Amino acid sequence: MSKVYVNEKAGTDDSAAGFGTEEKPFLTPAYASYSSPEATIYLYKQVEESEEFAYVEISASALKKAKKGADGIKKKLEKQAKAAEEQAKKAEEQAKKLAELDLIKIVEDEKLPAAKKIKLRAIQENLETRVAVQGWVHRLRLQKGVAFITLRDGTGFIQAVLSGDLAKARQTQELTIESTVVIKGVISKLPEGKSAPGGVELKADYYEVVGLAPSGDESFTNKAPENSDPSLLLDQRHLTLRGETLSAVMKVRASLLRAIRRFFAEEGLLEVTPPCMVQTQVEGGSTLFKMDYYGEEAYLTQSSQLYLETCLPALGDVYCVQESFRAEKSHTRRHLSEYTHIESELAFIEFDDLLSHLERLITKTVQYVLEDEVAGPLIKQLNPDFQPPKTPFLRMEYIHALEWLNEHGIPNEEGEKFKFGDDIAEAAERKMTDTIGTPILLIRFPVEIKSFYMQKCKDDPRVTESVDVLMPNVGEITGGSMRTYDYDELIAAIKREKLDLDSYYWFTDQRKYGTCPHGGYGLGTERILAWLCDRFTVRDCSLYPRFTGRCKP
Ligand code: 4AD
């Protein structure tokens, strides 16, 4: 009878030629039994009562165990072989199927009228004509003999129906979400009872794939699954922007900026573009982003206000839509490190003019956005309960806000009752605004908690002609004030704040060469959007939000 050798420390379970000998033993008795069922198994082990190792015949009990193990190995290998066979069969069938599909060629019928290239926003004007639409596969449904593609081109959506060879072809069977395609065909209104975007459907007669997006692990849906961690979604912002919600907010954003510019044009304000790289601060040193400007210290602008003020004598009332930068330590839902700041400055006005201008600005802008045929329906979708604000807004003095907060048991930052001079922090401000539930013009803040440039009230020099516009669900969306226009008073304020007077010469000159009472404000675009579109955070209202710890992509 033949012999087979096992060394449970140094052997190898391999049935290739040469294994199972004294020189090249197997690793396990089970494998030895599987590979040579008839042979006698010898195990390499310590010889009893000695230091020596040698091959000894396997004991009866160990042999029984080895045979059981051998059965297991046999079954496992048979299973593996069967699976491999099935897989090979499947691959062969797939290849056959694809070869058959390859025989189906998608060709354009040259006898059809030339297709008119249109954007999806122009669907309704192009019914019953042959059109070519181009875009991204937003949704895809493959059924037997028919395929439905929801196409997106940024201006709208359409459902295209592919039937016959168009549906069967390999190109369609292998199509993926987010691939780009050109589809030609005729758009028709859907009969009653059927539904698709815009109530229409494109019956495709031809289509081409322009860029095929990956399938499998790399597929679009695997890259940024909807309910993933917010930071993962932000890493994939370039892809998540394609989603219906984020893109809707960006469309409302565009409409809002258009509406604001329309309002400013109606009010006779001129648009200017102040610099972003500056050497003076506006809103306190703690939020300045410092930069090295050819060896000199400079900052990214916190606000264009001071520059707007210098435009008044040259251009009259002005505004800008400019990025502002704040090195905010606070990690809140309404703070960004970079935001789009809409600021304006008005000459020869009184505080009351500023307040009514702000009311008009907000109500008119909201009206224009709601009237916009793209943005209006999107706001309904994002914020179904949205009620446009009505004028006049509630005007509330800071001192009365403190009384309101104390009466409602809302404490200050130290957990105590509010007293004159306390800042009304975000949480308290939110509670008050949400409880009152309407826009509030919070006015007349104390000098010490507001910026150096604010005009003091004539009837009470402890407070300023200042205003914050507060909206339910967001809190402060706008901050503004009348500006100190007396030269000496402004110089004193700059000194009080320990700012470098010399670097403000261009700003203080405004009070020297023809001063005038004037005022202005800044609106946070993302905050207005969070209010309009009912978003939890301003991060959802910025294209590529920047905040503490995030400056990419
Ligand atoms: O109240 P702020 O700091 O006022 C100014 O900068 C003035 N110089 C503006 C002016 O009078 N021209 O900022 C104005 C608005 C705030 O009400 C808020 O909406 C927004 O800018 N804002 C921010 N938005 C997002 N992230 C931040 N970190 C913001 N800081 C201010």
XYZ file of C-alpha atoms and ligand atoms in Angstrom:
584
model
C 0.000 0.000 0.000
C 1.320 3.437 -0.884
C 2.204 6.049 1.746
C 1.374 9.706 1.966
C 3.102 12.204 4.271
C 1.742 15.163 6.258
C 3.592 17.899 8.155
C 1.070 20.108 9.935
C 3.597 22.909 10.373
C 5.566 23.013 7.143
C 3.429 21.131 4.571
C 1.417 22.368 1.574
C -2.059 21.279 0.541
C -1.552 21.048 -3.181
C -2.169 18.109 -5.438
C 0.333 19.277 -8.037
C 3.018 16.758 -8.897
C 5.370 15.843 -6.123
C 3.341 16.774 -3.056
C 2.520 14.270 -0.331
C 6.041 12.819 -0.215
C 8.450 12.845 2.737
C 10.317 15.789 1.181
C 7.199 17.738 0.114
C 4.492 16.705 2.602
C 0.843 17.897 2.694
C -0.294 20.310 5.396
C -3.445 18.526 6.635
C -4.459 14.890 7.078
C -7.855 15.777 5.540
C -6.230 16.895 2.301
C -3.941 13.834 2.308
C -6.997 11.590 2.666
C -8.825 13.509 -0.103
C -5.917 13.331 -2.547
C -4.859 9.692 -1.839
C -7.828 7.879 -0.268
C -6.139 4.478 -0.467
C -2.732 5.457 0.940
C -1.584 5.154 4.536
C -1.089 8.557 6.101
C 2.104 9.334 8.037
C 2.188 12.381 10.294
C 5.389 14.229 11.174
C 5.392 14.409 14.980
C 7.444 14.180 18.121
C 8.299 10.630 19.014
C 6.926 9.753 22.440
C 9.306 10.377 25.390
C 12.037 11.813 23.176
C 13.133 15.093 21.625
C 13.116 13.558 18.128
C 10.583 14.155 15.316
C 9.686 11.481 12.801
C 6.884 10.295 10.472
C 4.488 8.052 12.391
C 1.413 6.277 11.037
C -1.814 8.149 11.702
C -3.931 6.896 14.643
C -7.357 5.361 13.964
C -9.242 8.296 15.500
C -7.200 10.889 13.570
C -7.803 8.895 10.378
C -11.562 8.970 10.954
C -11.402 12.748 11.349
C -9.222 13.045 8.246
C -11.757 11.080 6.153
C -14.566 13.351 7.305
C -12.447 16.350 6.367
C -11.729 14.812 2.977
C -15.496 14.558 2.282
C -15.862 18.253 3.091
C -13.038 19.186 0.719
C -14.583 17.085 -2.034
C -17.961 18.748 -1.662
C -16.448 22.231 -1.593
C -14.415 21.626 -4.727
C -17.419 20.140 -6.544
C -19.467 23.213 -5.637
C -16.739 25.520 -6.892
C -16.467 23.641 -10.161
C -20.238 23.837 -10.657
C -20.294 27.590 -10.004
C -17.435 28.143 -12.440
C -19.275 26.089 -15.048
C -22.466 28.110 -14.526
C -20.571 31.366 -14.761
C -18.897 30.318 -17.978
C -22.298 29.345 -19.360
C -23.755 32.702 -18.354
C -20.843 34.583 -19.927
C -21.304 32.570 -23.096
C -25.040 33.342 -23.143
C -24.351 37.021 -22.467
C -21.790 37.144 -25.258
C -24.311 35.477 -27.570
C -27.003 37.933 -26.516
C -24.648 40.879 -27.040
C -23.584 39.514 -30.410
C -27.269 39.374 -31.348
C -27.781 42.878 -29.963
C -24.762 44.037 -31.955
C -26.628 43.034 -35.068
C -29.237 45.669 -34.225
C -27.869 48.873 -35.663
C -29.325 52.227 -34.670
C -29.447 54.290 -37.834
C -31.157 57.563 -38.470
C -33.842 57.489 -41.121
C -32.657 60.045 -43.642
C -36.145 60.463 -45.018
C -37.331 62.050 -41.763
C -37.400 65.861 -41.630
C -34.267 67.481 -40.163
C -34.479 67.682 -36.354
C -34.593 71.146 -34.783
C -32.088 71.473 -31.934
C -33.909 72.760 -28.839
C -33.348 73.231 -25.116
C -35.861 71.538 -22.844
C -37.227 74.861 -21.618
C -38.706 75.286 -25.117
C -40.692 72.042 -25.208
C -44.132 73.605 -25.266
C -43.308 75.754 -28.321
C -42.069 72.749 -30.258
C -44.841 70.182 -29.962
C -45.421 67.905 -32.950
C -42.179 68.898 -34.702
C -39.116 66.703 -35.051
C -36.587 67.945 -32.502
C -33.144 67.021 -31.201
C -32.689 67.297 -27.440
C -29.388 66.844 -25.665
C -28.657 66.192 -22.060
C -27.978 63.795 -19.214
C -29.840 60.580 -18.420
C -31.551 61.580 -15.173
C -33.610 58.403 -14.795
C -33.712 55.223 -16.810
C -36.256 52.406 -16.928
C -35.666 49.403 -19.165
C -38.655 47.175 -19.816
C -39.314 44.426 -22.297
C -39.312 46.074 -25.700
C -39.416 49.648 -24.395
C -37.064 52.003 -22.570
C -37.920 55.237 -20.767
C -35.256 57.905 -20.386
C -35.893 61.004 -18.276
C -33.555 63.488 -19.869
C -32.208 66.570 -18.066
C -30.445 69.499 -19.698
C -30.427 72.022 -16.853
C -33.315 73.960 -18.366
C -35.849 71.203 -17.866
C -36.733 67.526 -17.994
C -38.470 65.353 -20.577
C -39.450 61.724 -20.756
C -38.269 60.026 -23.933
C -39.734 56.697 -25.019
C -37.572 54.285 -27.005
C -39.236 51.310 -28.613
C -38.460 48.617 -31.181
C -34.789 48.347 -32.148
C -33.965 51.543 -30.261
C -34.942 49.826 -27.017
C -33.374 46.468 -27.857
C -30.002 47.712 -29.097
C -26.893 47.038 -27.036
C -26.373 50.788 -26.612
C -29.687 50.994 -24.727
C -29.189 47.811 -22.711
C -25.833 49.164 -21.514
C -26.934 52.759 -21.012
C -26.322 54.234 -17.544
C -27.632 57.104 -15.423
C -25.772 60.400 -16.068
C -24.578 59.379 -19.519
C -25.016 62.125 -22.095
C -27.229 61.502 -25.129
C -28.740 63.249 -28.123
C -32.293 62.099 -28.759
C -34.282 62.912 -31.880
C -38.011 62.511 -32.264
C -41.359 64.193 -31.893
C -42.770 65.640 -28.660
C -46.476 65.167 -28.032
C -48.859 66.009 -25.229
C -49.672 62.977 -23.093
C -53.225 61.682 -23.131
C -55.320 62.149 -19.968
C -54.342 59.789 -17.176
C -50.666 59.411 -18.151
C -48.087 61.520 -16.387
C -44.540 62.687 -17.160
C -42.660 65.985 -16.638
C -44.470 68.838 -18.392
C -47.322 66.515 -19.428
C -45.442 65.573 -22.617
C -43.434 62.695 -24.006
C -40.754 62.483 -26.687
C -41.215 59.559 -29.030
C -37.647 58.853 -30.067
C -36.823 57.786 -33.619
C -33.057 57.945 -33.182
C -30.513 58.587 -30.443
C -26.773 58.686 -29.878
C -24.673 58.278 -26.758
C -22.222 61.169 -26.405
C -20.524 60.093 -23.159
C -21.241 56.819 -21.405
C -21.096 57.117 -17.590
C -19.661 54.190 -15.591
C -21.732 51.287 -14.320
C -21.066 48.993 -11.332
C -19.041 50.238 -8.367
C -18.210 53.491 -10.129
C -21.832 54.193 -11.078
C -23.299 57.608 -10.279
C -25.737 56.262 -7.681
C -22.901 54.552 -5.814
C -20.806 57.730 -5.689
C -23.121 59.810 -3.543
C -26.074 57.842 -2.163
C -28.777 60.263 -1.075
C -28.719 59.749 2.683
C -24.941 59.612 3.066
C -22.925 61.541 5.594
C -23.096 65.302 4.795
C -19.324 65.557 4.528
C -19.217 62.749 1.936
C -21.969 64.506 -0.003
C -19.934 67.733 0.119
C -16.857 65.882 -1.198
C -19.047 64.849 -4.134
C -20.669 68.286 -4.513
C -19.815 68.320 -8.239
C -22.118 65.304 -8.602
C -24.767 66.082 -5.968
C -25.382 69.457 -7.653
C -27.120 67.450 -10.375
C -29.806 66.379 -7.902
C -33.259 67.914 -8.137
C -33.172 69.768 -4.790
C -29.744 71.398 -4.996
C -30.209 72.386 -8.611
C -33.626 73.843 -7.761
C -32.070 76.026 -5.024
C -29.393 77.194 -7.495
C -32.116 78.152 -9.982
C -33.977 80.123 -7.313
C -30.638 81.741 -6.432
C -30.160 82.924 -10.021
C -33.704 84.255 -10.078
C -33.186 86.045 -6.752
C -30.058 87.802 -8.010
C -31.902 88.787 -11.192
C -34.839 90.093 -9.142
C -32.556 92.087 -6.840
C -30.820 93.684 -9.834
C -34.214 94.502 -11.322
C -35.309 96.146 -8.063
C -32.082 98.155 -7.865
C -32.503 99.300 -11.465
C -36.072 100.392 -10.689
C -34.835 102.352 -7.673
C -32.069 103.972 -9.731
C -29.056 102.307 -8.103
C -25.930 101.655 -10.155
C -23.991 98.400 -9.942
C -20.281 98.615 -9.076
C -17.599 96.015 -8.433
C -15.379 96.851 -5.453
C -12.141 94.932 -4.800
C -11.981 91.711 -2.803
C -8.355 92.205 -1.755
C -8.207 95.031 0.781
C -6.148 96.485 3.616
C -8.898 97.737 5.919
C -11.372 95.914 8.087
C -15.078 96.704 8.340
C -16.641 94.230 10.731
C -13.986 93.562 13.387
C -10.553 91.963 13.333
C -11.596 88.576 14.695
C -13.116 87.394 11.417
C -10.450 88.730 9.028
C -8.863 86.377 6.527
C -5.293 87.604 6.312
C -3.168 87.210 3.194
C 0.308 88.038 2.048
C 0.015 90.698 -0.641
C 3.472 91.005 -2.219
C 4.961 91.102 1.253
C 2.332 93.444 2.736
C -0.486 92.381 5.026
C -3.846 92.383 3.272
C -7.250 90.773 3.810
C -10.077 89.233 1.889
C -12.901 91.735 2.152
C -15.508 91.338 4.903
C -17.836 93.836 3.289
C -17.688 96.288 0.378
C -19.534 98.931 2.350
C -16.677 101.407 2.772
C -15.954 101.303 -0.966
C -19.638 101.773 -1.804
C -19.667 104.866 0.394
C -16.858 106.342 -1.701
C -18.961 105.855 -4.857
C -21.870 108.015 -3.713
C -20.404 111.407 -4.796
C -19.310 109.984 -8.138
C -22.193 107.709 -9.093
C -25.095 108.403 -6.760
C -26.795 105.440 -5.071
C -24.898 102.216 -5.718
C -24.954 98.511 -5.007
C -22.746 95.494 -5.487
C -23.112 91.729 -5.522
C -19.746 90.591 -4.280
C -18.213 87.746 -2.320
C -17.449 88.603 1.330
C -15.158 86.539 3.525
C -15.404 85.843 7.234
C -13.038 83.668 9.227
C -15.962 82.612 11.408
C -14.988 80.462 14.338
C -18.663 79.633 14.815
C -19.728 76.399 13.189
C -23.389 77.290 12.784
C -25.998 76.544 10.172
C -26.048 80.163 9.034
C -22.344 81.014 8.819
C -20.124 80.557 5.791
C -16.493 81.577 5.341
C -17.318 82.954 1.896
C -20.756 84.250 0.981
C -22.351 86.372 -1.691
C -22.992 89.752 -0.163
C -25.544 92.084 -1.704
C -24.778 95.555 -0.425
C -26.103 98.969 -1.226
C -25.497 102.535 -0.170
C -27.960 105.423 -0.454
C -27.126 109.135 -0.261
C -29.149 111.909 1.379
C -31.538 109.661 3.238
C -32.942 109.519 6.761
C -33.052 106.354 8.889
C -36.742 105.926 8.139
C -36.049 106.042 4.381
C -33.561 103.219 4.850
C -36.136 101.099 6.664
C -38.852 101.575 4.066
C -36.317 100.955 1.267
C -35.483 97.624 2.941
C -39.172 96.702 3.154
C -39.626 97.451 -0.530
C -36.464 95.575 -1.429
C -37.599 92.409 0.319
C -41.239 92.437 -0.736
C -40.573 93.383 -4.375
C -37.707 90.939 -4.772
C -39.771 88.108 -3.337
C -42.660 89.099 -5.606
C -40.422 88.994 -8.716
C -38.973 85.625 -7.757
C -42.437 84.167 -7.164
C -43.599 85.550 -10.523
C -40.619 83.964 -12.292
C -41.867 81.007 -14.311
C -38.902 78.845 -13.314
C -38.265 79.925 -9.718
C -41.900 80.464 -8.650
C -42.929 76.801 -8.992
C -39.613 75.664 -7.489
C -40.278 77.693 -4.316
C -43.732 76.099 -4.104
C -42.042 72.725 -4.354
C -39.265 73.458 -1.835
C -41.307 75.544 0.587
C -45.019 74.824 0.088
C -46.074 76.932 3.108
C -44.129 80.029 2.066
C -46.085 83.239 2.580
C -44.683 86.388 0.941
C -44.058 89.047 3.605
C -46.368 92.033 3.793
C -45.456 95.632 4.553
C -45.105 97.330 6.924
C -42.764 94.991 8.795
C -42.856 94.928 12.557
C -40.355 97.533 13.811
C -38.917 96.628 17.172
C -36.339 98.540 19.154
C -33.438 96.593 20.660
C -34.516 97.699 24.135
C -38.017 96.327 23.549
C -36.564 93.080 22.209
C -34.730 92.694 25.539
C -38.037 93.193 27.367
C -39.708 90.645 25.105
C -36.927 88.104 25.709
C -37.008 88.637 29.478
C -40.807 88.328 29.554
C -40.572 85.067 27.604
C -37.884 83.601 29.895
C -35.215 83.493 27.183
C -31.850 84.126 28.900
C -28.713 85.895 27.618
C -25.418 84.088 26.894
C -24.574 83.974 30.623
C -27.925 82.354 31.348
C -29.195 85.544 32.981
C -31.820 88.167 32.198
C -30.919 90.428 29.306
C -29.613 93.856 30.213
C -28.815 96.889 28.051
C -25.579 96.315 26.116
C -25.962 92.513 25.796
C -25.594 90.980 22.392
C -28.688 89.057 21.334
C -27.011 85.820 20.279
C -28.221 83.575 17.482
C -30.273 81.173 19.617
C -32.212 83.883 21.442
C -32.739 85.852 18.239
C -34.059 82.721 16.509
C -36.454 81.911 19.351
C -37.881 85.404 19.298
C -38.193 85.568 15.497
C -39.730 82.122 15.214
C -42.222 82.854 17.989
C -43.279 86.180 16.488
C -43.396 84.463 13.090
C -43.195 87.561 10.846
C -40.311 89.645 9.478
C -38.906 92.033 12.091
C -36.881 95.195 11.629
C -34.864 95.148 14.835
C -33.549 98.687 15.287
C -31.508 101.007 17.507
C -28.726 98.755 18.822
C -26.292 100.095 21.466
C -23.095 101.737 20.193
C -20.816 99.221 21.938
C -22.189 96.125 20.218
C -22.281 97.591 16.724
C -19.647 98.615 14.168
C -17.567 101.781 14.459
C -19.138 103.537 11.459
C -22.742 103.623 12.699
C -24.542 106.941 13.225
C -25.734 107.590 16.759
C -29.426 108.365 17.290
C -30.107 112.060 17.780
C -32.552 111.446 20.650
C -30.339 108.906 22.466
C -26.579 108.762 21.738
C -26.264 105.414 23.542
C -27.901 103.728 20.551
C -27.343 103.771 16.793
C -29.467 104.184 13.701
C -28.978 100.519 12.948
C -31.215 97.716 11.728
C -31.141 93.954 11.463
C -33.827 92.303 9.329
C -34.933 89.088 11.009
C -36.849 86.328 9.246
C -38.575 83.309 10.759
C -36.508 80.080 10.519
C -33.267 81.895 9.708
C -32.940 84.962 11.899
C -30.817 87.827 10.633
C -30.689 88.107 6.841
C -29.683 91.759 6.597
C -27.690 94.228 8.632
C -27.620 97.939 7.900
C -27.350 101.390 9.362
C -27.004 105.077 8.800
C -23.320 106.045 8.672
C -21.509 108.560 10.858
C -21.075 111.460 8.462
C -19.436 114.011 10.692
C -15.663 113.976 10.111
C -14.557 114.436 13.741
C -17.067 111.955 15.066
C -15.888 109.312 12.593
C -12.220 109.933 13.420
C -13.066 109.537 17.123
C -14.868 106.247 16.396
C -11.917 104.878 14.415
C -9.573 105.811 17.246
C -11.952 104.298 19.822
C -11.786 101.001 17.925
C -7.953 101.302 17.819
C -7.943 100.981 14.033
C -5.024 102.382 12.037
C -6.379 105.806 11.112
C -3.942 106.361 8.223
C -5.128 103.349 6.287
C -8.687 104.760 6.324
C -7.767 108.131 4.703
C -9.775 107.316 1.556
C -12.825 106.547 3.680
C -12.570 109.512 6.038
C -12.019 111.823 3.023
C -15.679 111.189 2.215
C -16.567 113.240 5.274
C -14.080 115.934 4.241
C -14.943 116.496 0.585
C -18.697 116.980 0.705
C -20.267 114.832 3.379
C -23.945 113.876 3.474
C -26.308 111.801 5.598
C -26.322 108.349 4.078
C -26.905 104.741 4.906
C -26.826 101.258 3.553
C -27.005 97.578 4.318
C -25.745 94.141 3.439
C -27.864 91.102 2.632
C -26.581 87.552 2.897
C -27.705 85.863 -0.322
C -27.512 82.375 1.165
C -29.536 83.420 4.210
C -32.347 84.866 2.108
C -32.340 81.664 0.089
C -32.462 79.500 3.218
C -35.574 81.467 4.194
C -37.174 81.407 0.718
C -36.408 77.756 -0.026
C -36.816 76.487 3.550
C -33.314 75.008 3.765
C -31.915 73.935 7.118
C -28.542 75.546 6.488
C -26.991 78.225 4.293
C -24.584 75.505 3.105
C -27.420 74.158 0.980
C -27.744 77.542 -0.716
C -24.160 78.002 -1.909
C -22.726 76.334 -5.010
C -19.542 75.096 -3.312
C -19.886 76.104 0.360
C -16.821 77.175 2.306
C -16.864 76.949 6.084
C -14.466 75.982 8.885
C -12.561 72.953 7.673
C -13.895 72.934 4.115
C -12.350 74.625 1.111
C -12.876 71.890 -1.477
C -13.836 70.831 -4.081
O -24.217 92.281 9.535
P -23.044 92.244 8.613
O -21.751 91.784 9.172
O -22.941 93.699 8.023
C -21.950 94.165 7.188
O -21.040 93.520 6.740
C -22.202 95.551 6.739
N -20.919 96.174 6.471
C -23.072 95.513 5.525
C -23.405 96.872 4.997
O -24.011 97.638 5.736
N -23.055 97.145 3.773
O -23.389 91.335 7.369
C -24.486 91.627 6.575
C -25.238 90.354 6.225
C -25.814 89.627 7.440
O -27.062 90.147 7.782
C -25.925 88.231 6.934
O -27.093 88.077 6.163
C -24.733 88.124 6.015
O -24.348 89.416 5.649
N -23.618 87.432 6.682
C -23.276 86.164 6.478
N -23.810 85.215 5.710
C -23.224 83.997 5.711
N -22.130 83.687 6.432
C -21.559 84.613 7.230
N -20.472 84.300 7.922
C -22.130 85.924 7.269
N -21.828 87.044 7.930
C -22.739 87.961 7.557
